[in-house]
Every structure is written in structure tokens, then in C-alpha cells.
Coordinates of C-alpha atoms in Angstrom, one line a residue:
Chain U
M1 CA 89.1 137.9 61.1
Q2 CA 91.2 135.8 63.4
T3 CA 94.7 134.9 62.3
Q4 CA 95.4 131.2 61.6
D5 CA 94.6 129.0 64.6
L6 CA 97.7 127.0 65.5
Y7 CA 95.9 125.2 68.3
P8 CA 92.4 124.4 67.2
S9 CA 90.2 122.5 69.7
R10 CA 86.5 121.8 70.4
T11 CA 85.8 122.0 66.7
G12 CA 83.4 119.1 67.0
H13 CA 85.9 116.6 65.6
Q14 CA 87.7 113.8 67.3
T15 CA 90.5 114.3 69.8
R16 CA 93.9 114.8 68.1
C17 CA 97.4 115.1 69.4
L18 CA 99.2 118.1 67.9
E19 CA 102.8 119.1 68.2
R20 CA 103.6 122.3 70.2
Q21 CA 104.4 125.2 67.8
D22 CA 106.1 127.4 70.4
P23 CA 109.3 127.3 72.4
V24 CA 109.0 126.5 76.1
I25 CA 111.8 128.9 77.1
H26 CA 111.8 131.9 74.9
Q27 CA 115.5 132.8 75.2
H28 CA 118.8 131.1 75.7
Y29 CA 120.6 130.8 79.0
R30 CA 123.0 133.6 79.8
D31 CA 125.0 134.6 82.8
G32 CA 122.9 136.4 85.4
A33 CA 119.8 134.5 84.5
P34 CA 117.5 134.0 87.5
L35 CA 117.7 130.2 87.2
S36 CA 120.7 127.9 86.8
K37 CA 121.3 126.3 83.4
A38 CA 120.2 123.0 84.9
Q39 CA 117.0 124.4 86.2
L40 CA 116.2 125.9 82.9
Q41 CA 117.0 122.7 81.1
Q42 CA 114.7 120.8 83.5
Y43 CA 111.8 123.3 83.0
N44 CA 112.3 123.0 79.2
R45 CA 112.3 119.2 79.3
E46 CA 109.7 118.6 81.9
G47 CA 107.5 121.7 81.7
Y48 CA 107.7 122.5 85.4
L49 CA 110.0 123.4 88.2
L50 CA 109.6 123.2 91.9
L51 CA 111.4 125.9 94.0
P52 CA 111.4 124.8 97.6
N53 CA 110.8 127.3 100.3
L54 CA 110.9 130.4 98.1
F55 CA 108.7 132.2 100.6
G56 CA 109.4 132.2 104.4
R57 CA 107.1 131.2 107.2
A58 CA 106.0 134.7 108.2
E59 CA 105.1 135.5 104.6
V60 CA 103.1 132.3 104.2
S61 CA 101.4 133.0 107.4
R62 CA 100.3 136.5 106.2
M63 CA 98.9 135.0 103.0
L64 CA 97.0 132.4 105.0
Q65 CA 95.5 135.1 107.2
T66 CA 94.4 136.8 104.0
L67 CA 92.7 133.6 102.8
E68 CA 90.9 133.4 106.2
Q69 CA 89.7 137.0 105.9
M70 CA 88.3 136.3 102.5
Q71 CA 86.4 133.2 103.7
Q72 CA 84.7 135.5 106.3
D73 CA 83.9 138.2 103.8
S74 CA 80.2 137.5 103.0
D75 CA 80.1 140.1 100.2
L76 CA 83.0 138.4 98.5
M77 CA 81.6 134.9 99.1
A78 CA 78.4 136.0 97.4
S79 CA 80.2 137.5 94.4
E80 CA 81.0 135.6 91.1
R81 CA 84.7 135.8 92.0
A82 CA 84.1 133.1 94.7
I83 CA 83.6 129.6 93.5
S84 CA 82.2 127.0 95.9
E85 CA 82.4 123.2 95.9
P86 CA 79.5 121.4 94.2
G87 CA 77.6 119.6 97.0
S88 CA 79.1 121.0 100.2
G89 CA 79.1 124.7 99.1
A90 CA 82.5 125.2 100.7
L91 CA 84.8 127.8 99.2
R92 CA 87.0 126.4 96.4
S93 CA 88.6 129.4 94.7
V94 CA 88.6 133.2 94.8
F95 CA 89.6 134.8 91.5
Q96 CA 91.2 138.1 90.6
V97 CA 92.9 138.4 94.0
H98 CA 95.8 140.5 92.5
L99 CA 93.3 143.4 91.8
H100 CA 91.3 143.3 95.0
N101 CA 93.9 142.5 97.7
D102 CA 97.1 144.4 98.5
L103 CA 99.1 141.5 99.7
C104 CA 98.2 139.4 96.7
R105 CA 99.0 142.3 94.4
R106 CA 102.5 142.6 96.0
V107 CA 103.1 138.8 95.8
A108 CA 102.0 138.8 92.2
A109 CA 104.8 141.3 91.4
D110 CA 107.4 139.7 93.7
P111 CA 110.7 139.6 91.8
R112 CA 111.5 136.2 93.2
I113 CA 108.8 134.9 90.8
T114 CA 108.5 137.6 88.1
D115 CA 112.3 137.7 87.3
I116 CA 112.0 134.0 86.4
A117 CA 108.8 134.4 84.5
R118 CA 110.2 137.4 82.5
F119 CA 113.3 135.4 81.6
I120 CA 111.4 132.3 80.5
L121 CA 108.8 134.2 78.5
N122 CA 111.4 136.8 77.3
D123 CA 108.9 139.6 77.5
E124 CA 107.2 142.0 79.8
L125 CA 104.4 140.3 81.9
Y126 CA 100.9 140.8 82.9
I127 CA 98.6 138.7 85.0
H128 CA 96.2 136.8 82.9
Q129 CA 94.4 135.2 85.9
S130 CA 95.0 135.1 89.6
R131 CA 93.3 133.0 92.3
L132 CA 93.4 131.6 95.8
N133 CA 92.7 127.9 95.7
F134 CA 91.4 126.2 98.8
K135 CA 91.0 122.4 98.9
P136 CA 89.6 121.6 102.3
G137 CA 90.6 118.6 104.3
F138 CA 88.3 115.6 104.7
N139 CA 86.3 116.3 101.5
G140 CA 88.3 118.3 99.0
R141 CA 87.3 117.5 95.5
E142 CA 89.5 116.4 92.7
F143 CA 90.5 118.5 89.6
Y144 CA 90.5 116.4 86.5
W145 CA 93.4 116.3 84.0
H146 CA 93.6 119.4 81.8
S147 CA 96.0 121.7 80.0
D148 CA 95.3 125.3 81.1
F149 CA 96.3 126.6 77.7
E150 CA 93.5 124.7 75.9
T151 CA 90.9 126.7 77.9
W152 CA 92.8 130.0 77.8
H153 CA 93.2 129.6 74.0
V154 CA 89.6 128.5 73.1
E155 CA 87.7 130.4 75.7
D156 CA 89.9 133.4 76.3
G157 CA 91.7 133.9 73.0
M158 CA 95.3 133.5 74.2
P159 CA 97.1 133.1 70.9
R160 CA 100.3 131.2 71.6
M161 CA 102.0 129.1 74.3
R162 CA 103.9 131.9 76.0
A163 CA 102.5 131.9 79.5
L164 CA 103.2 130.1 82.7
S165 CA 101.7 129.6 86.1
A166 CA 103.2 130.1 89.5
S167 CA 101.5 128.2 92.4
I168 CA 102.6 129.4 95.8
L169 CA 102.0 126.6 98.3
L170 CA 100.4 128.1 101.4
T171 CA 100.0 124.7 103.2
D172 CA 102.3 121.7 103.0
N173 CA 101.3 119.9 99.8
T174 CA 101.7 116.2 100.6
L175 CA 101.2 112.9 98.8
F176 CA 97.9 112.7 100.7
N177 CA 96.1 116.0 100.4
G178 CA 95.5 116.2 96.7
S179 CA 98.7 118.0 95.6
L180 CA 99.1 118.6 91.9
M181 CA 100.0 115.6 89.7
V182 CA 101.8 116.4 86.5
M183 CA 102.8 114.5 83.4
P184 CA 106.4 115.7 82.9
G185 CA 107.1 116.4 79.3
S186 CA 103.4 116.5 78.3
H187 CA 103.7 120.3 77.5
R188 CA 105.2 119.4 74.1
T189 CA 101.9 117.9 73.0
Y190 CA 98.7 119.8 72.5
I191 CA 95.5 117.8 72.9
S192 CA 92.9 119.2 70.6
C193 CA 89.7 118.1 72.3
A194 CA 86.4 116.9 70.8
G195 CA 83.1 118.6 71.5
E196 CA 81.9 122.2 71.4
T197 CA 81.8 124.8 74.1
P198 CA 78.3 125.5 75.5
E199 CA 77.4 129.1 76.1
H200 CA 78.3 130.5 79.5
Y201 CA 80.2 127.2 80.0
Y202 CA 82.6 128.7 82.5
R203 CA 79.9 128.8 85.2
D204 CA 79.8 125.0 85.2
S205 CA 83.4 124.3 84.2
L206 CA 84.8 126.1 87.3
K207 CA 83.1 123.5 89.3
Q208 CA 83.4 120.5 87.1
Q209 CA 85.0 120.6 83.6
T210 CA 83.4 118.3 81.0
V211 CA 84.3 120.0 77.7
G212 CA 88.0 120.7 76.9
T213 CA 89.2 117.7 78.8
P214 CA 91.3 115.2 76.9
D215 CA 89.7 111.8 76.2
N216 CA 90.8 108.6 78.0
H217 CA 92.8 107.3 75.0
S218 CA 94.9 110.5 74.7
L219 CA 95.5 110.6 78.4
A220 CA 96.5 106.9 78.4
R221 CA 99.0 107.7 75.6
L222 CA 100.5 110.7 77.4
H223 CA 100.7 108.7 80.6
Q224 CA 102.5 105.8 78.9
R225 CA 105.0 108.3 77.4
H226 CA 105.5 110.6 80.4
G227 CA 104.2 108.9 83.5
I228 CA 102.9 110.9 86.5
R229 CA 104.9 112.8 89.0
S230 CA 103.8 114.4 92.3
T231 CA 104.7 118.0 93.1
A232 CA 104.3 117.6 96.8
A233 CA 106.4 120.2 98.7
P234 CA 106.4 122.2 101.9
A235 CA 104.5 125.4 102.4
G236 CA 106.3 128.4 101.0
S237 CA 107.5 126.5 97.9
V238 CA 106.6 127.7 94.5
L239 CA 105.7 125.5 91.6
L240 CA 106.3 127.0 88.2
F241 CA 104.7 125.3 85.2
D242 CA 104.2 125.8 81.5
C243 CA 100.7 126.7 80.3
N244 CA 100.4 123.5 78.3
L245 CA 101.5 121.0 81.0
M246 CA 98.9 118.2 81.6
H247 CA 98.0 118.3 85.3
G248 CA 95.3 117.3 87.7
S249 CA 94.8 116.4 91.3
S250 CA 93.0 113.8 93.4
S251 CA 90.5 114.3 96.1
N252 CA 91.7 115.2 99.6
I253 CA 90.3 113.1 102.4
S254 CA 93.3 113.8 104.6
P255 CA 92.7 116.2 107.5
Q256 CA 95.1 118.7 106.1
P257 CA 93.7 121.4 103.7
R258 CA 95.7 122.2 100.6
S259 CA 95.8 125.9 99.8
N260 CA 97.7 127.7 97.0
L261 CA 98.0 131.2 95.7
F262 CA 98.0 131.0 92.0
F263 CA 99.2 133.6 89.3
V264 CA 99.2 133.2 85.6
Y265 CA 101.9 135.3 83.9
N266 CA 101.3 135.9 80.2
A267 CA 103.8 137.6 77.8
V268 CA 102.5 141.1 76.8
S269 CA 103.1 140.2 73.2
N270 CA 100.7 137.3 73.7
R271 CA 97.8 139.4 74.9
C272 CA 94.4 137.7 74.4
V273 CA 92.4 138.3 71.2
K274 CA 89.0 137.1 70.3
P275 CA 88.4 133.6 71.6
Y276 CA 89.2 130.7 69.3
S277 CA 85.6 129.6 69.4
P278 CA 82.2 131.1 68.6
C279 CA 81.5 131.9 72.3
P280 CA 81.9 135.3 73.9
P281 CA 85.1 135.7 76.0
R282 CA 84.9 134.7 79.6
P283 CA 84.4 137.4 82.2
E284 CA 87.2 139.7 83.3
F285 CA 87.7 138.0 86.7
L286 CA 88.8 134.8 84.8
A287 CA 90.8 136.3 82.0
T288 CA 92.3 139.8 81.9
R289 CA 91.3 142.2 79.1
D290 CA 90.2 145.6 80.3
S291 CA 92.3 145.5 83.5
F292 CA 95.4 144.8 81.5
E293 CA 98.4 146.3 83.3
V294 CA 102.1 145.5 82.6
L295 CA 103.8 144.3 85.8
E296 CA 106.6 146.8 86.7
C297 CA 110.0 145.5 87.6
S298 CA 110.1 146.4 91.3
A299 CA 112.8 148.9 92.3
E300 CA 112.4 148.0 95.9
P301 CA 113.9 144.8 97.2
P302 CA 111.3 142.1 97.8
A303 CA 109.6 142.1 101.2
R304 CA 111.8 139.3 102.7
E305 CA 111.1 137.8 106.0
V306 CA 112.8 139.4 109.0
G307 CA 114.2 137.5 112.0
Chain O
M1 CA 70.9 88.8 125.8
Q2 CA 74.1 90.0 124.3
T3 CA 77.2 89.8 126.4
Q4 CA 78.8 93.1 127.5
D5 CA 79.7 95.3 124.5
L6 CA 83.4 96.2 124.7
Y7 CA 83.1 98.4 121.5
P8 CA 79.9 100.3 121.6
S9 CA 79.3 102.6 118.6
R10 CA 76.4 104.4 116.9
T11 CA 74.5 104.6 120.2
G12 CA 73.4 108.1 119.4
H13 CA 76.0 109.8 121.6
Q14 CA 79.0 111.8 120.6
T15 CA 82.1 110.3 119.0
R16 CA 84.5 108.8 121.6
C17 CA 88.0 107.4 121.4
L18 CA 88.2 104.1 123.3
E19 CA 91.2 102.0 123.9
R20 CA 91.5 98.6 122.1
Q21 CA 90.7 95.7 124.5
D22 CA 92.3 92.9 122.5
P23 CA 95.8 92.0 121.5
V24 CA 96.9 92.7 117.9
I25 CA 99.0 89.5 117.6
H26 CA 97.4 86.7 119.6
Q27 CA 100.5 84.7 120.4
H28 CA 104.2 85.2 121.0
Y29 CA 106.8 84.8 118.4
R30 CA 108.4 81.4 118.1
D31 CA 110.8 79.6 115.8
G32 CA 109.1 78.5 112.7
A33 CA 106.6 81.4 112.7
P34 CA 105.5 82.3 109.2
L35 CA 106.8 85.9 109.7
S36 CA 110.1 87.1 111.1
K37 CA 110.2 88.7 114.6
A38 CA 110.7 92.1 113.0
Q39 CA 107.8 91.6 110.7
L40 CA 105.5 90.6 113.6
Q41 CA 106.7 93.6 115.7
Q42 CA 106.0 95.9 112.8
Y43 CA 102.5 94.5 112.4
N44 CA 101.9 94.8 116.1
R45 CA 103.1 98.4 116.2
E46 CA 101.7 99.7 112.9
G47 CA 98.7 97.4 112.3
Y48 CA 99.7 96.5 108.8
L49 CA 102.4 94.7 106.8
L50 CA 103.1 94.8 103.1
L51 CA 104.5 91.6 101.6
P52 CA 105.9 92.5 98.2
N53 CA 105.4 90.2 95.3
L54 CA 103.9 87.3 97.3
F55 CA 102.1 86.2 94.1
G56 CA 103.8 85.8 90.8
R57 CA 102.9 87.4 87.5
A58 CA 101.1 84.4 86.0
E59 CA 99.0 84.0 89.1
V60 CA 98.0 87.6 89.1
S61 CA 97.2 87.4 85.4
R62 CA 94.8 84.5 86.1
M63 CA 93.1 86.5 88.8
L64 CA 92.7 89.5 86.5
Q65 CA 91.2 87.2 83.8
T66 CA 88.7 86.1 86.5
L67 CA 87.8 89.8 87.2
E68 CA 87.3 90.4 83.5
Q69 CA 85.0 87.4 83.2
M70 CA 83.0 88.6 86.1
Q71 CA 82.6 92.1 84.5
Q72 CA 81.1 90.4 81.5
D73 CA 78.7 88.1 83.4
S74 CA 75.4 90.0 83.1
D75 CA 73.7 87.7 85.7
L76 CA 76.4 88.5 88.2
M77 CA 76.3 92.2 87.4
A78 CA 72.6 92.2 88.1
S79 CA 72.9 90.4 91.4
E80 CA 73.2 92.1 94.8
R81 CA 76.7 90.7 95.1
A82 CA 77.9 93.3 92.5
I83 CA 78.2 96.9 93.6
S84 CA 78.4 99.7 91.1
E85 CA 79.8 103.2 91.4
P86 CA 77.2 105.9 92.2
G87 CA 77.0 108.1 89.1
S88 CA 78.8 106.1 86.4
G89 CA 77.3 102.7 87.2
A90 CA 80.7 101.1 86.7
L91 CA 81.5 98.0 88.6
R92 CA 83.1 98.7 92.0
S93 CA 83.1 95.4 94.0
V94 CA 81.9 91.8 93.7
F95 CA 81.3 90.1 97.0
Q96 CA 81.5 86.5 98.2
V97 CA 83.9 85.5 95.5
H98 CA 85.4 82.8 97.7
L99 CA 82.1 80.8 97.4
H100 CA 81.3 81.4 93.8
N101 CA 84.6 81.2 92.0
D102 CA 87.1 78.3 92.1
L103 CA 90.2 80.4 91.7
C104 CA 89.2 82.8 94.4
R105 CA 88.4 79.9 96.7
R106 CA 91.9 78.5 96.2
V107 CA 93.5 81.9 96.7
A108 CA 91.5 82.4 99.9
A109 CA 93.0 79.2 101.3
D110 CA 96.5 79.8 100.0
P111 CA 98.9 79.0 102.8
R112 CA 101.2 81.9 101.9
I113 CA 98.4 84.0 103.4
T114 CA 96.5 81.7 105.7
D115 CA 99.6 80.5 107.6
I116 CA 100.3 84.1 108.6
A117 CA 96.7 84.8 109.4
R118 CA 96.4 81.7 111.6
F119 CA 99.6 82.6 113.4
I120 CA 98.5 86.3 114.1
L121 CA 95.0 85.3 115.2
N122 CA 96.2 82.1 116.9
D123 CA 93.1 80.2 115.9
E124 CA 91.5 78.4 113.0
L125 CA 90.1 80.7 110.4
Y126 CA 87.1 81.3 108.3
I127 CA 86.3 83.9 105.7
H128 CA 84.1 86.6 107.1
Q129 CA 83.9 88.5 103.8
S130 CA 85.5 88.3 100.4
R131 CA 85.5 90.6 97.5
L132 CA 87.1 91.8 94.3
N133 CA 87.6 95.6 94.3
F134 CA 87.8 97.4 91.1
K135 CA 88.7 101.1 91.1
P136 CA 88.7 102.1 87.4
G137 CA 91.2 104.6 85.9
F138 CA 90.1 108.1 85.1
N139 CA 87.1 108.2 87.4
G140 CA 87.6 105.8 90.3
R141 CA 85.9 107.1 93.4
E142 CA 87.4 107.5 96.8
F143 CA 86.7 105.4 99.9
Y144 CA 86.4 107.6 103.0
W145 CA 88.3 106.9 106.3
H146 CA 86.9 104.0 108.3
S147 CA 87.8 101.1 110.6
D148 CA 86.4 97.9 109.2
F149 CA 85.8 96.5 112.6
E150 CA 83.4 99.3 113.6
T151 CA 81.0 98.1 110.8
W152 CA 81.7 94.4 111.3
H153 CA 81.0 94.8 115.1
V154 CA 77.9 97.0 114.9
E155 CA 76.3 95.6 111.8
D156 CA 77.5 92.0 111.6
G157 CA 78.0 91.2 115.3
M158 CA 81.7 90.4 115.3
P159 CA 82.5 90.4 119.0
R160 CA 86.2 91.1 119.3
M161 CA 89.2 92.4 117.4
R162 CA 90.6 89.1 116.2
A163 CA 90.3 89.4 112.5
L164 CA 92.5 90.7 109.7
S165 CA 92.3 91.6 106.0
A166 CA 94.5 90.5 103.2
S167 CA 94.4 92.6 100.1
I168 CA 96.1 91.0 97.1
L169 CA 97.1 93.7 94.6
L170 CA 96.1 92.7 91.1
T171 CA 97.4 95.9 89.5
D172 CA 100.3 98.1 90.5
N173 CA 99.0 100.2 93.4
T174 CA 100.8 103.5 92.9
L175 CA 100.9 106.9 94.6
F176 CA 98.5 108.1 91.9
N177 CA 95.8 105.5 91.4
G178 CA 94.0 105.6 94.8
S179 CA 96.0 103.1 96.6
L180 CA 95.1 102.5 100.3
M181 CA 96.2 105.1 102.8
V182 CA 96.6 104.0 106.4
M183 CA 97.2 105.7 109.7
P184 CA 99.9 103.4 111.2
G185 CA 99.3 102.7 114.8
S186 CA 95.6 103.8 114.7
H187 CA 94.5 100.2 115.3
R188 CA 95.1 100.7 119.0
T189 CA 92.2 103.2 119.2
Y190 CA 88.6 102.4 118.6
I191 CA 86.5 105.3 117.4
S192 CA 83.0 104.9 118.8
C193 CA 80.9 106.8 116.2
A194 CA 77.9 109.1 116.7
G195 CA 74.6 108.5 115.0
E196 CA 72.4 105.5 114.6
T197 CA 72.3 102.9 111.8
P198 CA 69.3 103.3 109.5
E199 CA 67.5 100.0 108.5
H200 CA 69.0 98.3 105.4
Y201 CA 71.8 100.8 105.6
Y202 CA 74.2 98.5 103.8
R203 CA 72.6 99.2 100.5
D204 CA 73.7 102.8 100.6
S205 CA 76.8 102.3 102.7
L206 CA 78.4 100.1 100.1
K207 CA 78.3 103.0 97.7
Q208 CA 78.9 105.8 100.2
Q209 CA 79.3 105.4 103.9
T210 CA 77.8 108.2 106.1
V211 CA 77.1 106.5 109.4
G212 CA 79.9 104.7 111.2
T213 CA 82.6 107.1 109.9
P214 CA 84.7 108.9 112.4
D215 CA 84.1 112.7 112.8
N216 CA 86.6 115.3 111.6
H217 CA 87.9 116.0 115.1
S218 CA 88.8 112.3 115.9
L219 CA 90.4 111.9 112.5
A220 CA 92.5 115.0 113.0
R221 CA 93.6 113.7 116.4
L222 CA 94.5 110.3 114.9
H223 CA 96.3 112.0 112.1
Q224 CA 98.3 114.2 114.4
R225 CA 99.3 111.1 116.4
H226 CA 100.0 108.6 113.6
G227 CA 100.2 110.5 110.3
I228 CA 99.3 108.9 107.0
R229 CA 101.3 106.3 105.0
S230 CA 100.8 105.0 101.5
T231 CA 100.7 101.3 100.9
A232 CA 101.6 101.6 97.2
A233 CA 103.2 98.4 95.9
P234 CA 103.5 96.3 92.7
A235 CA 100.9 93.9 91.5
G236 CA 101.2 90.5 93.3
S237 CA 102.0 92.1 96.6
V238 CA 99.8 91.4 99.6
L239 CA 98.8 94.0 102.2
L240 CA 97.8 92.5 105.6
F241 CA 96.0 94.8 108.0
D242 CA 94.3 94.6 111.3
C243 CA 90.5 94.9 111.4
N244 CA 90.7 98.1 113.4
L245 CA 93.3 100.0 111.3
M246 CA 92.0 103.4 110.1
H247 CA 92.3 103.5 106.3
G248 CA 90.8 105.1 103.2
S249 CA 91.7 106.0 99.7
S250 CA 91.6 108.9 97.3
S251 CA 89.9 109.1 94.0
N252 CA 91.8 107.7 90.9
I253 CA 92.0 110.0 88.0
S254 CA 95.2 108.3 86.7
P255 CA 94.7 106.1 83.6
Q256 CA 95.7 103.0 85.6
P257 CA 92.9 101.0 87.3
R258 CA 93.5 99.7 90.8
S259 CA 92.1 96.2 91.4
N260 CA 92.5 94.1 94.5
L261 CA 91.3 90.8 95.7
F262 CA 90.3 91.1 99.3
F263 CA 89.7 88.4 102.0
V264 CA 88.7 89.0 105.6
Y265 CA 90.0 86.2 107.9
N266 CA 88.2 85.9 111.3
A267 CA 89.2 83.6 114.2
V268 CA 86.7 80.8 114.5
S269 CA 86.4 81.7 118.2
N270 CA 85.3 85.2 117.2
R271 CA 82.4 84.0 115.1
C272 CA 79.7 86.7 114.6
V273 CA 76.8 86.8 117.0
K274 CA 73.7 89.1 117.0
P275 CA 74.7 92.6 115.7
Y276 CA 75.6 95.2 118.3
S277 CA 72.8 97.4 117.2
P278 CA 69.0 97.0 116.9
C279 CA 69.3 96.3 113.1
P280 CA 69.0 92.8 111.6
P281 CA 72.4 91.4 110.5
R282 CA 73.6 92.3 107.0
P283 CA 73.1 89.7 104.3
E284 CA 75.2 86.6 103.9
F285 CA 77.2 88.0 100.9
L286 CA 78.6 90.7 103.2
A287 CA 79.1 88.8 106.4
T288 CA 79.4 85.0 106.7
R289 CA 76.9 83.2 109.0
D290 CA 75.2 80.2 107.4
S291 CA 78.0 79.5 105.0
F292 CA 80.5 79.3 107.8
E293 CA 83.3 76.9 106.9
V294 CA 86.7 76.5 108.7
L295 CA 89.5 76.9 106.2
E296 CA 91.5 73.7 106.0
C297 CA 95.2 73.7 106.2
S298 CA 96.2 72.7 102.7
A299 CA 98.1 69.4 102.5
E300 CA 99.1 70.3 98.9
P301 CA 101.9 72.7 98.3
P302 CA 100.5 76.1 97.1
A303 CA 100.0 76.4 93.3
R304 CA 103.2 78.3 92.7
E305 CA 104.1 79.9 89.4
V306 CA 105.9 77.6 86.9
G307 CA 108.6 78.8 84.5

């Protein structure tokens, strides 16, 4: 029997706005914290933080090479871990990269990110999901507004809001190539969505999500309260954002592709249980269960750029 | 027999970049011009000019009411002048509004716009095309990159680059609701497109243009040379842009609709002839022929906002 569901959603009823039941930052500021007090306050208030140029050019260049290799790997492209654009068939995402690629595994455990995630979540970490996102130039598709947590909770069984995402920008994310738009402060409100989850829904939802998306009325309310902000930043920057932040992105008709490497850090104490819905859990490549592995604090210094 | 075609396109060959053969501003600056010298230089250099808050709130409000009335007019919605979104069926554009609506007719002839257009084109004016554009919130579709002139030349028979568009912003056009993106300076290059025009192509192209759009290589070149700029501005502002400026817009997932009233002013000396293609000309609601009427210089002062 599941413990009480603090964040019910897709129970067939109307959309409701519920108050967040969990802290955003799970410990108080102290000397030696990996972010300044102002940065932590900003993350707490707005639900996200942009860290410009955290990775150097040479590092980004290696990650981009890895992306290109993946695009040319026909076995990978044929696997369920590779998601293509509806219509064009172009590559959109490759999942579970932290398990299948050495460079991605190292970046996932890079202390420049994990020290911050550990501090904010105040716990040991594991990777709940990892992916390379590729939004091509000229015809990159939009991602509609959503809170990641709603899906992770309902479909994956993540109990509480004690997870965050790190998006490492591999290309310049501009105002014109479909960079992430966020509603700052929206992470304090949980939108309990109407509708029920169809079986094996993830196969469609990875291409276009229809269930688990907030209705127009709730989005308009959130927008009125919080507005929208762009997270455009140069390649090498890292965007950290709370698991319940409302975000989305427009289409990309600019000639510049938008590629990001994306890791979801979950607190070990917040490990997924049975999904909060009648459906079976999503497959391992979307939500870690069997491959659970606590990220070790690296003894080595991070592989910083040389020269 | 058509005179020599200075701007051939869709002749089945590969895409080519041709140099513009016409001036952008068709006379020199003089005292009493309706724009400053700096403004004219900017328009000449960049191919567009944003005039913030040219219309007042009450005026914009009346135009928006007109748009709402049109949306509720079932006869109009069923007519060929009303174009709906592919998929949702939501209203996207209503054409020929300057002939069918009194308010739109008055705005089309408003000297705050026509004095400028007359100066830039150095000729008497007529309306080549007019429309109300409505990009709804949440699911507004993108418009892909294009030069208007390419279509007006090939499909409507507009001989030379001596026309401009005025877009009157009826809602705030923000960075997030699919406001127009332009490539400043791109109006100096004519992209002669590959492919041929299918018969009755306009019926599809109004929903999604596939022929007469520049290829990726040319767009990437233009982008490298000119970059992209947003034309976001508050409601009541007017965007003037040259007929050959490369422009497009992303999708709109924000809750705020983006609505614009749009007039194309052509020089009387540049009246349309036979299309520069084997196809019959597009219908009157898309390109003025029979309803040709020189815009009179208004003797009355413009209907400015009171109070």
C-alpha cells in the first residue's frame, strides 16, 4: 500500500493548484557552501539558477563530438533510448547516457555540479534520468509547458520534491533557437492535472505530451503571477532548476541547433517507489530503478580545461 | 510578353542569392520628411523600423474589438478570406480587411503610417494586401522564414521592390509569444528559390509554405552575415519593414495571444502585372488587382485618442 499521496494528479478530476509540501533548499546556508547566499536565495525564490560558462570550450567541444558520434550510431538510433522528432524523424533525445557513455558518466559526477546538487538536496545523489537533447536548427519542435515532477511522481513514483535538473548547454542557447522558458517562482505551486494516464503512454509522451500538461486556465494564472523568463546563455553554461519549475520551449526555426546534456539528480532518500497511478512504471532508460547507484564524491579534481 | 524578370525564382534550378536591383528608400532625406534622418538611415540599412506606441490604447482596443467581432462572424469564418490553423482549426488570418471593415479601412489610410510609406516609396500608394493576423496563446503556430516579395513577385506579378509592410501590434509582442524575428540587412539579398509553384498553391501555402522558402544553406549564410533580431514591442507600436526583408516567427506556447493588423503598401507605379510564373494570379483577397484604389491623402487630422 502506497503511503499518502501528497501530490495527486491525473485522478480524472479537474485541474487543481496545490501548494508545495517540500522545501526547495533542504538545508540552511553555511560557510563553505558551493553557492553564495545570494545564489541560494535566488534558487529558493525563483526555482532556477544559471551558472554561466561553468564548462570550458574544450570540454563542450568533446561533449558535442560525443553527440555527433551518437547520431551516427545506427544501433543506438534504432534503440528505444533514441527518440526522434515526429514528422521529420530527426534525432531529438538520447536517454540513459550516463550509463552508456564514459564522457557523460564523468560529466554526471562532475563536482562542479554535484557539489551544488548535494548541498541543495542535502543528501547523497543518484541519477534519476539522463539525456542528450538535440533541437535541430530550421525545424526544431517545441516542448509544451510542464513540471517534470508531475510526470516523475505519477509515472515513476518519485515521492517528494527533492530532485533537481542540471542542463549543460552544448550550443549557445539564444532568444531565437528555442531555449528554455521558465516561470520563475512557479515551483511553489503543484498543478494537479486532469485526465488519466493511458497505458504505455511514455511512447507517445516523449514525442508530444498530452496528459500531465496543465490546462490553459492554470497556465494563465501562473503566468500572471510569475511571468516568463528566458534562460538563454552561452555554450558551457549550466542551468540548474527545481523538479517542479514550470518550463517549456518554443520551436527553433533559427539556423542554430540547440543541444543540451541533461541530468536529473534525485536525493537517495527520495528513491522512486510504485508509481502514483495504476500504470506500470516507465522503463529503466527513463527512470532509474534497477541501475540505482549512489554518485560518489570524486576524490580526483574535476577534469578542467587545460591551456 | 513580360518585361525582363529582374528577380527570377522557382524556375526549377538551384537556390541562388541575387543582389537587390532597387533602392530601399526611393528618395533622399529632406526637411519635413515624416521620419528623422537617423530613422531613414536605419530603415535603409536594416530594412525595418519599429515605431513604439504609434497608436494609443483606446485605438488598439477598438481594433481588438473588431478582431473579436470577426471571430464571431460565422459567414466570414466560412469564407475564403478566413484562414485557420492546420490541426486546431483556430482562426489564423482574415484577409482584405481594408475593403470589408470601416475601422480597418480608416487605419489603412492613417497618415501616421501612409505619410511614411509615401515618403519611403516616393509614390502614391495602394493596398496590395491587408490582413488581421491572430496567433493564439498556448498553441500558436510558427511562420517559417520568407521574403514577402518573393511570393508577391512570382505569384502576384509585383515587378519591383517598391513596397513595404506595416504591422500594427494589437497585443504586446514579447520575446515569448512568437513575435516577428528579422534578419536585419537581409533585404539587400534576393533569394531565388528552387522548385516550381504547384497550381492553386496559395490554398496550402497560407497554412504552411513549402515552395518559395529559402533553403537551409542560404538561410545559414544570411544568418551568419546579418544575425537575427527580435521586433518585440508593446501593443500600439508599428513595425515597418521592406518587402524583401527575411523574417519569420516561432510558435507561441505562452498564454498571451499575438495579434497584428497588417497592411502592404505598394507604389502605384509598381502595380502588379502578370505573375512571374506560369500560374494564374492569386485571388483578389490576397493580391489587389480589380479593387485597385489609390489611397487619398487624408485632409482630416487622424482620429487620435481623446482623454
